[in-house]
Coordinates of C-alpha atoms in Angstrom, one line a residue:
Chain A
M1 CA -35.1 25.3 35.2
L2 CA -31.7 27.0 35.0
D3 CA -30.1 28.1 38.2
I4 CA -26.6 29.6 38.1
R5 CA -25.1 30.3 41.4
E6 CA -22.0 32.4 42.0
I7 CA -20.1 31.1 39.0
S8 CA -16.7 32.5 38.2
K9 CA -14.4 31.9 35.2
T10 CA -11.0 33.2 34.5
Y11 CA -9.0 32.7 31.3
T12 CA -5.3 33.1 30.9
V13 CA -4.5 35.3 27.9
G14 CA -0.8 36.0 27.1
G15 CA 0.2 34.8 30.6
K16 CA -2.2 37.2 32.3
A17 CA -5.4 36.0 34.1
V18 CA -8.5 37.6 32.7
A19 CA -11.7 37.2 34.8
V20 CA -14.8 37.0 32.5
L21 CA -17.3 35.9 35.0
D22 CA -17.0 36.8 38.7
G23 CA -19.6 35.5 41.0
M24 CA -22.4 35.6 38.5
S25 CA -25.9 34.3 39.5
L26 CA -29.1 34.1 37.6
R27 CA -32.2 31.9 37.4
V28 CA -34.4 31.2 34.3
G29 CA -37.6 29.6 35.2
P30 CA -40.0 27.4 33.1
G31 CA -41.8 29.5 30.5
E32 CA -39.3 32.3 30.8
F33 CA -37.4 33.9 27.9
M34 CA -34.3 35.7 29.2
A35 CA -31.9 37.7 27.1
V36 CA -28.3 38.6 28.1
Q37 CA -26.7 41.6 26.7
G38 CA -23.3 43.1 27.1
Q39 CA -20.1 44.3 25.5
S40 CA -17.9 41.9 23.6
G41 CA -15.6 40.0 26.0
C42 CA -17.9 40.5 29.0
G43 CA -18.5 36.7 29.2
K44 CA -21.8 36.2 27.5
S45 CA -20.7 33.2 25.5
T46 CA -18.8 31.8 28.5
L47 CA -22.0 32.1 30.5
L48 CA -23.9 30.2 27.8
L49 CA -21.2 27.4 27.6
A50 CA -21.1 27.1 31.3
A51 CA -25.0 26.9 31.5
G52 CA -24.9 24.2 28.7
G53 CA -22.5 21.9 30.6
L54 CA -19.8 22.5 28.1
L55 CA -17.4 24.7 30.2
R56 CA -16.9 24.0 33.9
P57 CA -16.7 27.2 35.9
D58 CA -13.8 27.8 38.2
S59 CA -16.2 28.1 41.1
G60 CA -19.9 28.2 41.7
Q61 CA -22.6 25.9 40.6
V62 CA -24.9 25.3 37.6
F63 CA -28.2 23.5 37.9
V64 CA -30.4 22.5 35.0
S65 CA -33.7 21.0 36.0
G66 CA -32.3 20.5 39.5
S67 CA -29.2 18.6 38.4
D68 CA -25.6 19.9 38.3
P69 CA -24.2 18.6 35.0
Y70 CA -20.7 19.0 36.3
E71 CA -21.3 16.4 39.0
L72 CA -21.7 13.9 36.2
S73 CA -19.1 11.9 34.3
S74 CA -18.2 13.1 30.8
E75 CA -20.3 10.4 29.2
A76 CA -23.3 11.1 31.4
R77 CA -23.0 14.8 30.9
A78 CA -23.1 14.3 27.2
D79 CA -26.3 12.3 27.6
F80 CA -27.6 15.0 29.9
R81 CA -27.0 17.7 27.3
A82 CA -28.8 15.6 24.7
T83 CA -31.9 15.2 26.7
H84 CA -32.1 18.5 28.7
I85 CA -30.5 21.2 26.7
G86 CA -30.9 22.6 23.1
F87 CA -28.3 24.8 21.5
V88 CA -28.7 27.4 18.8
F89 CA -25.6 29.3 17.4
Q90 CA -25.1 32.4 15.3
Q91 CA -23.3 30.3 12.6
F92 CA -26.0 27.6 12.7
H93 CA -23.3 24.8 12.8
L94 CA -25.3 22.4 10.7
V95 CA -23.5 19.3 9.6
P96 CA -22.7 20.2 5.9
Y97 CA -23.2 16.8 4.4
L98 CA -26.5 16.0 6.1
D99 CA -29.8 17.2 4.6
V100 CA -32.4 19.0 6.7
L101 CA -34.0 15.9 7.9
D102 CA -30.8 14.2 9.0
N103 CA -29.5 17.4 10.6
V104 CA -32.7 17.7 12.6
L105 CA -32.4 14.0 13.5
S106 CA -28.7 14.2 14.4
P107 CA -29.3 14.5 18.2
S108 CA -30.9 11.1 18.0
M109 CA -27.4 9.7 17.5
A110 CA -26.7 10.7 21.1
H111 CA -30.1 9.8 22.6
D112 CA -32.4 7.8 20.3
S113 CA -36.1 7.5 20.9
P114 CA -38.7 5.6 18.8
D115 CA -40.5 8.8 17.9
A116 CA -37.4 10.7 16.8
R117 CA -38.4 10.5 13.1
P118 CA -42.1 11.6 13.4
R119 CA -40.9 14.3 15.9
A120 CA -38.4 15.5 13.3
M121 CA -41.0 15.5 10.6
D122 CA -43.4 17.5 12.8
L123 CA -40.7 20.1 13.6
I124 CA -39.7 20.4 9.9
E125 CA -43.3 21.0 9.1
H126 CA -43.8 23.4 11.9
F127 CA -40.7 25.5 11.0
G128 CA -41.8 25.7 7.4
L129 CA -39.0 23.5 6.0
A130 CA -41.1 20.6 4.5
D131 CA -40.2 21.6 1.0
R132 CA -36.5 21.7 1.9
I133 CA -36.3 18.4 3.7
G134 CA -33.8 16.8 1.4
H135 CA -31.6 19.8 0.9
L136 CA -28.1 20.2 2.2
P137 CA -27.3 23.3 4.4
G138 CA -25.4 24.9 1.5
E139 CA -28.6 24.9 -0.5
L140 CA -30.6 26.7 2.2
S141 CA -31.1 30.4 2.9
T142 CA -29.7 31.7 6.2
G143 CA -33.2 31.8 7.7
E144 CA -33.9 28.3 6.7
R145 CA -30.5 27.2 8.2
Q146 CA -31.3 28.8 11.5
R147 CA -34.8 27.2 11.6
T148 CA -33.2 23.9 10.8
A149 CA -30.8 24.4 13.7
L150 CA -33.7 25.4 16.0
A151 CA -35.6 22.2 14.9
R152 CA -32.5 20.2 15.7
A153 CA -32.2 21.9 19.1
L154 CA -35.8 20.9 20.0
L155 CA -35.8 17.3 18.7
N156 CA -35.2 15.7 22.1
R157 CA -37.8 18.0 23.8
P158 CA -35.2 19.9 26.0
K159 CA -36.3 21.9 28.9
L160 CA -33.7 24.6 28.3
L161 CA -32.8 26.3 25.1
L162 CA -29.5 28.2 24.9
A163 CA -29.1 30.6 22.0
D164 CA -25.9 32.4 21.2
E165 CA -26.7 35.4 18.9
P166 CA -29.4 33.4 17.0
T167 CA -30.3 36.3 14.8
G168 CA -26.8 37.6 14.3
N169 CA -26.6 36.4 10.7
L170 CA -30.2 36.8 9.8
D171 CA -32.2 39.6 8.1
A172 CA -34.8 41.3 10.1
N173 CA -37.6 39.1 8.8
S174 CA -35.9 35.8 9.3
G175 CA -34.7 37.0 12.7
A176 CA -38.2 37.8 13.8
I177 CA -39.4 34.4 12.7
V178 CA -36.7 32.6 14.7
L179 CA -37.4 34.8 17.8
N180 CA -41.1 34.0 17.5
Y181 CA -40.4 30.3 17.5
M182 CA -38.2 30.8 20.6
R183 CA -41.0 32.7 22.3
E184 CA -43.3 29.9 21.3
F185 CA -41.0 27.4 23.0
A186 CA -40.9 29.4 26.2
A187 CA -44.7 29.8 26.1
S188 CA -45.0 26.0 26.0
G189 CA -43.1 25.8 29.3
G190 CA -39.4 25.8 28.2
A191 CA -36.7 28.1 29.4
V192 CA -34.7 30.2 27.0
L193 CA -31.4 31.9 27.7
M194 CA -30.4 34.0 24.7
V195 CA -27.1 36.0 24.4
T196 CA -27.4 38.8 21.9
H197 CA -26.0 42.1 20.8
D198 CA -29.2 43.0 19.1
S199 CA -31.5 45.2 21.2
D200 CA -34.5 44.4 19.0
A201 CA -34.0 40.7 19.6
A202 CA -33.5 41.3 23.3
G203 CA -36.7 43.2 23.3
K204 CA -38.6 40.0 22.5
A205 CA -37.4 38.5 25.8
D206 CA -39.4 38.5 29.1
R207 CA -36.3 39.7 30.9
V208 CA -33.1 41.3 29.8
I209 CA -30.0 41.4 31.9
Q210 CA -26.9 43.5 31.1
L211 CA -23.6 41.8 31.7
A212 CA -20.7 44.1 32.6
K213 CA -17.0 43.2 32.3
A214 CA -15.8 41.5 35.4
Chain B
M1 CA -30.1 8.5 12.4
N2 CA -27.1 6.5 13.4
I3 CA -23.3 6.6 13.2
W4 CA -23.2 4.4 10.2
R5 CA -25.5 6.8 8.2
L6 CA -23.4 9.7 9.4
V7 CA -20.2 8.0 8.2
R8 CA -21.8 7.0 4.9
K9 CA -23.0 10.6 4.2
E10 CA -19.7 12.1 5.2
I11 CA -17.8 9.7 2.8
G12 CA -20.2 10.7 0.0
Y13 CA -19.6 14.4 0.8
R14 CA -15.8 14.2 1.1
R15 CA -15.3 11.6 -1.7
L16 CA -11.8 12.8 -2.5
N17 CA -10.4 12.4 1.0
F18 CA -12.0 8.9 1.2
A19 CA -10.8 8.0 -2.3
Q20 CA -7.2 9.2 -1.6
A21 CA -7.1 7.1 1.6
M22 CA -8.6 4.1 -0.1
L23 CA -6.1 4.4 -3.0
G24 CA -3.3 4.2 -0.4
V25 CA -4.7 0.9 0.9
L26 CA -5.4 -0.3 -2.7
V27 CA -1.8 0.3 -3.8
A28 CA -0.4 -1.4 -0.7
T29 CA -2.6 -4.4 -0.9
A30 CA -2.2 -4.7 -4.7
G31 CA 1.5 -4.3 -4.2
L32 CA 1.4 -7.3 -1.8
V33 CA -1.1 -9.5 -3.6
G34 CA 0.2 -8.9 -7.2
P35 CA 3.8 -10.0 -6.7
M36 CA 2.7 -12.8 -4.4
T37 CA 0.4 -14.1 -7.1
V38 CA 3.2 -14.0 -9.7
L39 CA 5.6 -15.7 -7.2
R40 CA 2.9 -18.3 -6.4
A41 CA 2.6 -19.1 -10.1
Y42 CA 6.4 -19.3 -10.3
S43 CA 6.5 -21.5 -7.2
I44 CA 3.8 -23.9 -8.4
R45 CA 5.7 -24.3 -11.7
A46 CA 9.0 -24.7 -10.0
E47 CA 7.7 -27.2 -7.5
N48 CA 6.1 -29.2 -10.3
R49 CA 9.3 -29.2 -12.2
L50 CA 11.2 -30.2 -9.2
H51 CA 8.9 -33.1 -8.5
T52 CA 9.1 -34.2 -12.1
M53 CA 12.9 -34.1 -12.0
E54 CA 13.0 -35.9 -8.7
D55 CA 10.9 -38.6 -10.2
D56 CA 13.2 -38.7 -13.3
Y57 CA 16.2 -39.0 -11.1
R58 CA 14.5 -41.7 -9.0
K59 CA 13.7 -43.6 -12.2
Q60 CA 17.1 -43.1 -13.6
T61 CA 18.6 -44.4 -10.4
L62 CA 16.4 -47.4 -10.2
K63 CA 16.9 -48.1 -13.9
Y64 CA 20.6 -48.5 -13.4
G65 CA 20.0 -50.5 -10.2
F66 CA 22.1 -50.4 -7.1
N67 CA 24.6 -47.6 -7.1
V68 CA 26.0 -48.0 -3.6
R69 CA 28.1 -51.0 -2.6
V70 CA 29.1 -51.5 1.0
I71 CA 32.0 -53.9 1.3
P72 CA 34.3 -55.0 4.1
A73 CA 36.7 -52.3 5.4
G74 CA 39.9 -54.3 4.7
Q75 CA 39.0 -55.1 1.1
D76 CA 41.7 -54.1 -1.4
R77 CA 40.0 -52.0 -4.0
G78 CA 42.3 -53.3 -6.8
D79 CA 41.2 -56.8 -6.1
F80 CA 37.6 -55.7 -5.9
F81 CA 37.6 -54.1 -9.3
E82 CA 39.6 -56.9 -10.9
K83 CA 37.4 -59.7 -9.6
G84 CA 34.1 -57.7 -9.6
Y85 CA 33.4 -58.6 -6.0
A86 CA 35.0 -58.4 -2.5
T87 CA 37.3 -61.3 -1.6
R88 CA 36.8 -60.5 2.1
T89 CA 33.5 -61.2 3.8
M90 CA 31.5 -59.7 6.7
D91 CA 28.8 -61.0 8.9
Q92 CA 25.3 -61.1 7.3
A93 CA 24.1 -59.4 10.5
Y94 CA 25.7 -56.2 9.2
A95 CA 22.8 -55.7 6.9
Q96 CA 20.3 -56.0 9.7
K97 CA 22.3 -53.6 11.9
L98 CA 22.2 -51.1 9.1
A99 CA 18.5 -51.6 8.5
D100 CA 17.8 -51.2 12.2
S101 CA 19.8 -48.0 12.6
K102 CA 17.8 -44.9 13.7
I103 CA 20.2 -42.5 12.0
L104 CA 20.2 -44.1 8.5
T105 CA 18.9 -41.6 6.0
T106 CA 21.2 -41.7 3.0
I107 CA 20.6 -45.1 1.5
R108 CA 17.8 -47.6 1.0
H109 CA 16.9 -50.9 -0.7
L110 CA 19.6 -52.7 1.4
T111 CA 20.3 -56.0 -0.1
P112 CA 22.9 -58.3 1.5
T113 CA 24.7 -60.3 -1.2
L114 CA 27.4 -62.9 -1.5
R115 CA 29.2 -63.0 -4.8
R116 CA 31.8 -65.5 -5.8
K117 CA 33.3 -66.8 -9.0
V118 CA 33.0 -70.5 -8.9
L119 CA 33.4 -73.4 -11.3
W120 CA 30.1 -75.0 -12.4
T121 CA 31.6 -78.4 -12.2
E122 CA 28.7 -80.1 -14.0
H123 CA 29.3 -78.0 -17.1
K124 CA 32.9 -77.0 -16.5
R125 CA 32.1 -73.3 -16.8
K126 CA 33.3 -70.4 -14.7
V127 CA 30.3 -68.5 -13.4
L128 CA 29.6 -65.6 -11.1
L129 CA 27.4 -66.9 -8.2
V130 CA 25.2 -64.2 -6.7
G131 CA 23.3 -65.2 -3.5
S132 CA 20.7 -62.8 -2.2
H133 CA 17.6 -63.1 0.0
G134 CA 16.1 -59.8 -1.1
E135 CA 15.9 -56.5 0.6
T136 CA 16.3 -56.1 4.4
P137 CA 13.4 -53.9 5.5
L138 CA 14.4 -50.6 7.1
K139 CA 13.1 -50.3 10.6
E140 CA 12.9 -46.5 10.8
R141 CA 11.6 -45.7 7.4
A142 CA 8.0 -44.6 7.7
H143 CA 7.2 -45.0 4.0
R144 CA 9.2 -48.0 2.9
K145 CA 9.8 -48.1 -0.8
K146 CA 8.7 -50.9 -3.0
A147 CA 11.5 -53.5 -3.3
I148 CA 13.5 -53.2 -6.6
I149 CA 14.6 -56.8 -6.7
K150 CA 12.5 -59.9 -6.3
I151 CA 13.4 -62.6 -3.8
I152 CA 14.5 -65.8 -5.5
P153 CA 12.7 -68.6 -3.8
E154 CA 14.7 -71.4 -2.2
G155 CA 15.4 -74.2 -4.7
E156 CA 15.2 -71.9 -7.7
I157 CA 17.8 -70.1 -9.8
D158 CA 18.0 -67.4 -12.5
L159 CA 20.6 -67.8 -15.2
G160 CA 22.5 -65.2 -17.3
Y161 CA 22.2 -65.1 -21.0
D162 CA 25.5 -66.8 -21.9
L163 CA 24.8 -69.7 -19.6
W164 CA 21.2 -70.7 -20.5
S165 CA 21.7 -70.0 -24.2
S166 CA 25.0 -71.9 -24.6
L167 CA 23.7 -74.8 -22.5
G168 CA 20.3 -74.9 -24.2
L169 CA 18.4 -74.5 -20.9
K170 CA 14.8 -73.2 -20.6
A171 CA 12.7 -71.9 -17.8
K172 CA 11.2 -74.4 -15.3
Q173 CA 13.8 -77.0 -16.3
E174 CA 15.7 -78.8 -13.6
V175 CA 19.3 -77.8 -13.3
V176 CA 22.1 -79.3 -11.2
F177 CA 24.6 -76.9 -9.7
L178 CA 27.5 -78.1 -7.6
G179 CA 25.6 -81.3 -6.9
R180 CA 22.3 -79.6 -5.8
K181 CA 19.2 -79.6 -7.9
F182 CA 17.4 -76.3 -8.7
T183 CA 14.5 -75.3 -10.9
L184 CA 15.4 -72.7 -13.5
R185 CA 13.1 -69.8 -12.6
R186 CA 14.1 -67.3 -15.2
C187 CA 16.4 -66.9 -18.2
Q188 CA 17.8 -63.3 -18.1
P189 CA 18.1 -61.3 -21.3
E190 CA 21.5 -60.4 -22.7
Q191 CA 23.2 -57.5 -20.7
G192 CA 26.6 -57.4 -22.3
S193 CA 28.2 -57.6 -18.8
E194 CA 29.2 -60.1 -16.2
D195 CA 25.5 -60.6 -15.6
D196 CA 25.5 -62.8 -18.7
I197 CA 27.7 -65.4 -16.8
S198 CA 25.9 -65.1 -13.5
I199 CA 23.7 -67.5 -11.5
W200 CA 21.3 -65.9 -9.0
M201 CA 20.0 -67.9 -6.1
D202 CA 18.8 -67.7 -2.5
L203 CA 21.6 -66.3 -0.2
Q204 CA 21.5 -69.2 2.2
A205 CA 22.0 -71.7 -0.7
A206 CA 24.9 -69.7 -2.1
Q207 CA 26.5 -69.5 1.4
E208 CA 26.2 -73.3 1.8
L209 CA 27.5 -74.0 -1.6
T210 CA 30.6 -71.8 -1.1
G211 CA 31.2 -72.7 2.5
Q212 CA 30.4 -69.1 3.7
V213 CA 27.5 -69.7 6.0
G214 CA 26.3 -66.5 7.7
K215 CA 28.7 -64.4 5.6
I216 CA 28.2 -61.8 2.9
N217 CA 30.7 -59.8 0.9
E218 CA 28.6 -56.9 -0.1
I219 CA 25.5 -54.9 0.8
Q220 CA 24.0 -53.4 -2.3
A221 CA 21.9 -50.2 -1.9
V222 CA 20.5 -47.1 -3.6
D223 CA 21.3 -43.6 -2.5
C224 CA 18.3 -41.8 -1.2
R225 CA 17.2 -38.7 -3.2
C226 CA 14.9 -37.4 -0.5
A227 CA 18.0 -37.0 1.8
M228 CA 20.0 -35.2 -0.9
A229 CA 22.6 -37.9 -0.3
D230 CA 26.1 -37.5 -1.7
A231 CA 29.2 -39.6 -1.4
E232 CA 30.6 -37.7 1.6
K233 CA 27.3 -37.9 3.5
I234 CA 26.8 -41.6 2.8
R235 CA 30.3 -42.4 3.9
T236 CA 30.0 -40.3 7.1
E237 CA 26.7 -42.0 8.0
L238 CA 27.9 -45.5 7.3
S239 CA 31.1 -45.0 9.2
E240 CA 29.0 -44.3 12.3
I241 CA 26.8 -47.3 11.9
L242 CA 29.2 -49.9 10.4
P243 CA 32.7 -48.8 11.1
N244 CA 34.2 -52.0 9.6
T245 CA 33.0 -51.2 6.1
Q246 CA 33.8 -49.0 3.1
V247 CA 31.6 -47.6 0.4
I248 CA 31.9 -47.7 -3.3
L249 CA 29.6 -45.5 -5.4
K250 CA 28.7 -46.1 -9.0
V251 CA 28.0 -43.0 -11.0
K252 CA 26.3 -43.3 -14.4
M253 CA 26.3 -40.4 -16.8
A254 CA 22.6 -40.3 -17.2
V255 CA 22.1 -40.3 -13.5
A256 CA 24.7 -37.6 -13.1
R257 CA 22.8 -35.5 -15.7
A258 CA 19.5 -36.0 -13.9
K259 CA 21.2 -35.1 -10.6
A260 CA 22.6 -31.9 -12.1
R261 CA 19.2 -30.9 -13.5
L262 CA 17.6 -31.7 -10.1
T263 CA 20.3 -29.6 -8.3
A264 CA 19.7 -26.7 -10.7
Q265 CA 16.0 -26.9 -10.0
Q266 CA 16.6 -27.0 -6.3
V267 CA 18.7 -23.8 -6.6
R268 CA 15.8 -22.3 -8.6
V269 CA 13.4 -23.1 -5.7
A270 CA 15.8 -21.6 -3.2
E271 CA 16.1 -18.5 -5.4
L272 CA 12.3 -18.3 -5.3
K273 CA 12.5 -18.0 -1.5
D274 CA 14.8 -15.0 -2.0
K275 CA 12.3 -13.4 -4.4
Q276 CA 9.5 -14.0 -2.0
A277 CA 11.5 -12.3 0.8
L278 CA 12.2 -9.4 -1.5
A279 CA 8.4 -9.1 -2.4
A280 CA 7.6 -9.2 1.3
V281 CA 10.0 -6.4 2.1
T282 CA 8.7 -4.3 -0.8
A283 CA 5.1 -5.0 0.4
A284 CA 6.2 -4.0 3.9
F285 CA 7.5 -0.7 2.7
L286 CA 4.2 -0.1 0.8
I287 CA 2.2 -1.0 3.8
V288 CA 4.2 1.4 6.0
G289 CA 3.8 4.1 3.4
A290 CA 0.1 3.5 3.1
A291 CA -0.2 3.6 6.9
V292 CA 1.5 7.0 7.1
W293 CA -0.6 8.3 4.2
I294 CA -3.9 7.1 5.8
S295 CA -2.9 8.6 9.1
L296 CA -2.1 12.0 7.5
L297 CA -5.4 12.0 5.7
A298 CA -7.2 11.1 8.9
F299 CA -5.5 14.0 10.7
G300 CA -6.6 16.2 7.8
N301 CA -10.1 14.9 8.0
V302 CA -10.3 15.6 11.8
R303 CA -8.9 19.1 11.2
Q304 CA -11.5 19.7 8.5
R305 CA -14.3 18.6 10.8
T306 CA -13.3 20.5 13.9
M307 CA -16.5 22.6 14.1
E308 CA -18.7 19.6 13.2
I309 CA -17.1 17.6 16.1
G310 CA -17.7 20.6 18.4
I311 CA -21.4 20.8 17.5
L312 CA -21.9 17.0 17.7
R313 CA -20.4 17.1 21.2
A314 CA -22.6 20.0 22.1
I315 CA -25.8 18.2 21.0
G316 CA -24.8 15.2 23.2
L317 CA -22.5 12.8 21.4
S318 CA -20.0 11.5 23.8
G319 CA -16.2 11.3 23.1
R320 CA -16.6 7.5 22.6
R321 CA -19.2 8.1 19.9
I322 CA -17.0 10.6 18.1
L323 CA -14.2 8.1 18.3
S324 CA -16.4 5.4 16.7
V325 CA -17.4 7.8 13.9
F326 CA -13.7 8.1 12.8
L327 CA -12.9 4.4 13.4
V328 CA -15.8 3.1 11.4
R329 CA -14.7 5.4 8.6
S330 CA -11.2 4.1 8.7
L331 CA -12.4 0.5 8.9
L332 CA -14.4 1.1 5.7
I333 CA -11.3 2.7 4.0
G334 CA -9.3 -0.4 4.9
L335 CA -12.0 -2.9 3.8
V336 CA -12.9 -1.2 0.5
G337 CA -9.3 -0.6 -0.3
A338 CA -8.3 -4.1 0.6
V339 CA -11.0 -5.7 -1.5
A340 CA -10.2 -3.5 -4.5
G341 CA -6.5 -4.1 -4.0
V342 CA -6.9 -7.9 -3.8
V343 CA -9.0 -7.9 -7.0
L344 CA -6.6 -5.6 -8.8
G345 CA -3.4 -7.3 -7.5
G346 CA -4.8 -10.8 -8.1
C347 CA -5.8 -9.9 -11.7
L348 CA -2.5 -8.1 -12.5
G349 CA -0.5 -10.9 -10.9
A350 CA -2.4 -13.6 -12.8
G351 CA -2.0 -11.5 -16.0
V352 CA 1.8 -11.2 -15.5
A353 CA 2.0 -14.9 -14.7
V354 CA 0.3 -15.7 -18.0
A355 CA 2.3 -13.2 -19.9
W356 CA 5.6 -14.6 -18.5
G357 CA 4.5 -18.1 -19.4
E358 CA 4.4 -19.3 -15.8
V359 CA 0.8 -20.4 -16.4
T360 CA 0.0 -22.0 -19.7
E361 CA -3.6 -23.2 -19.2
F362 CA -6.6 -21.3 -18.1
S363 CA -7.5 -24.0 -15.7
Q364 CA -4.3 -23.3 -13.8
V365 CA -5.2 -19.7 -13.1
G366 CA -7.5 -20.6 -10.1
A367 CA -4.6 -22.2 -8.3
L368 CA -2.7 -18.8 -8.3
F369 CA -5.2 -17.2 -6.0
S370 CA -4.4 -18.0 -2.4
P371 CA -7.6 -17.8 -0.3
L372 CA -5.5 -17.6 2.9
L373 CA -3.5 -14.6 1.6
F374 CA -6.6 -12.8 0.3
G375 CA -8.5 -13.5 3.5
L376 CA -5.6 -12.2 5.6
V377 CA -5.3 -9.1 3.5
V378 CA -9.0 -8.3 3.7
L379 CA -9.0 -9.0 7.4
C380 CA -5.9 -7.2 8.4
S381 CA -6.2 -4.0 6.2
P382 CA -9.3 -2.6 8.0
V383 CA -7.6 -3.4 11.4
L384 CA -4.3 -1.7 10.3
S385 CA -6.3 1.2 8.9
A386 CA -8.1 1.6 12.2
V387 CA -4.9 1.4 14.2
V388 CA -3.2 4.1 12.2
S389 CA -6.3 6.3 12.3
W390 CA -6.5 5.8 16.1
P391 CA -4.4 8.9 17.1
P392 CA -6.4 11.3 14.9
A393 CA -9.6 9.7 16.1
I394 CA -8.5 10.1 19.7
L395 CA -7.7 13.7 19.0
A396 CA -11.2 14.2 17.6
A397 CA -12.8 12.5 20.6
R398 CA -10.9 14.6 23.0
Q399 CA -11.6 17.9 21.4
D400 CA -13.2 20.3 23.8
P401 CA -16.5 21.6 22.4
A402 CA -16.3 24.7 24.5
V403 CA -13.0 25.7 22.8
V404 CA -14.3 24.9 19.4
L405 CA -17.6 26.8 19.8
S406 CA -15.8 29.7 21.4
R407 CA -14.0 30.3 18.1
E408 CA -17.3 31.4 16.5

């Protein structure tokens, strides 16, 4: 599902080159839930962005469902992300002026399908947000926001879910609920790559890898 | 979910930003439409006045008859004024040459005439014989004016008041003049001038009776208002066409007054053009100001939505889609602001026009609104708004989602 081969990424900070990923490789197969842990600045988020087709590595290759998104044009890569990859972030990043339903439906602006609306309703129901469907993000609890973000990530039935500290802003209970949904996604055949500081969250994964500073 | 819904929801959420931008468009469009509506009212009134005065002047001119007299070049003016006609003659063909000229613009109603004081031997009376065969049609005049004098048919004459009244003559009566029989066509009313001792007849008959076949001593005409003719202009033009002639202009006080009023009104219309230019410059400044204002607000909007743009890119919206989100928004700002500005500017302009007395009847208000101006404003405002929002929209579309999301 996700195959990362020998990727490297170097940033220039204050005129100095800082390598954050140096020949990193990993594979996440269908049905697998993998967690990545490591110190701050070790390149966890860079890994996630590179895996999601958002940050081209300096070298190495990334394959999602057998395709290298960086081989595609910018427009095609955006469409590829819409159909193959779901993102969940620590800060949820919901669109503040869209209610729960519209936030969940927002990926359909990039890739519309006739069943987008029923699919969104199903996800909202599934994630226990039915009574919040018309609420704006500012009116939701943090757990509800993250569930909304998770529903949004899954609208277009992606094969790969990339989560960056998904429980970082949640209480234990809400965090557990979100992790259970992610496990559920993996159990249905999806691949999950989660970056986290939280050992409890990592403990829910099938496999945990520790990322050291390059 | 579509872009339109996203834009609509965003506008509803950030009403203040949208309202501020829309207000900028509204002020600019109202600033253009309002003064233009007032000036339109002013213009309509001024044009109407001008037409009325032109018509007055035309009527005054015609009322006093011919006011341009073209006579032979060598004619002594002293003799001319003493006798009331030119003692010298010129070829009758001069009138045709003048009428056929392609450059003639200053005079019209060309009437070749032969005037002579003769003794009416049958009654032993000195009379002024006036021979005319009516107006010579202008070749180059697209809209020829209706003739102001009627042709006197061959074999007929008109008599001035003193003549018919003192001789006891009546219309349709047979009259013998210098041995030739004529029918008295019309007995003219008293004029208190040399007309009262005049006999009018066909030019050819007059030429034959005075031994001046093929000759005339005057071409009577009327100066042409449409060409803003003045003495200098008429003389210059005639000297080119008929170098062997001179021009005498008759000026009546009433005509002079009408001409002064007309000139004043023409100055007023010219001033209107200056006012329109000033309004256009003011509107241009307002439009530039609004453009800068909209652009700054659009930059602010993009800055405010940095994270949102990042996440929309991450979930698959292309740069082109992001661009369209911002452009649709700016088009809406331009459209809504323009419609509101046109309505407000139109109403204010009409109100001012009524208050200033440029419009006196309710039925005239409709004429103040220019569909062309309103249409152009409503069409151009969204385009201009989109153009000035283009740089911030491009900035948004080019935002790197990785950079934005890394700030988390």
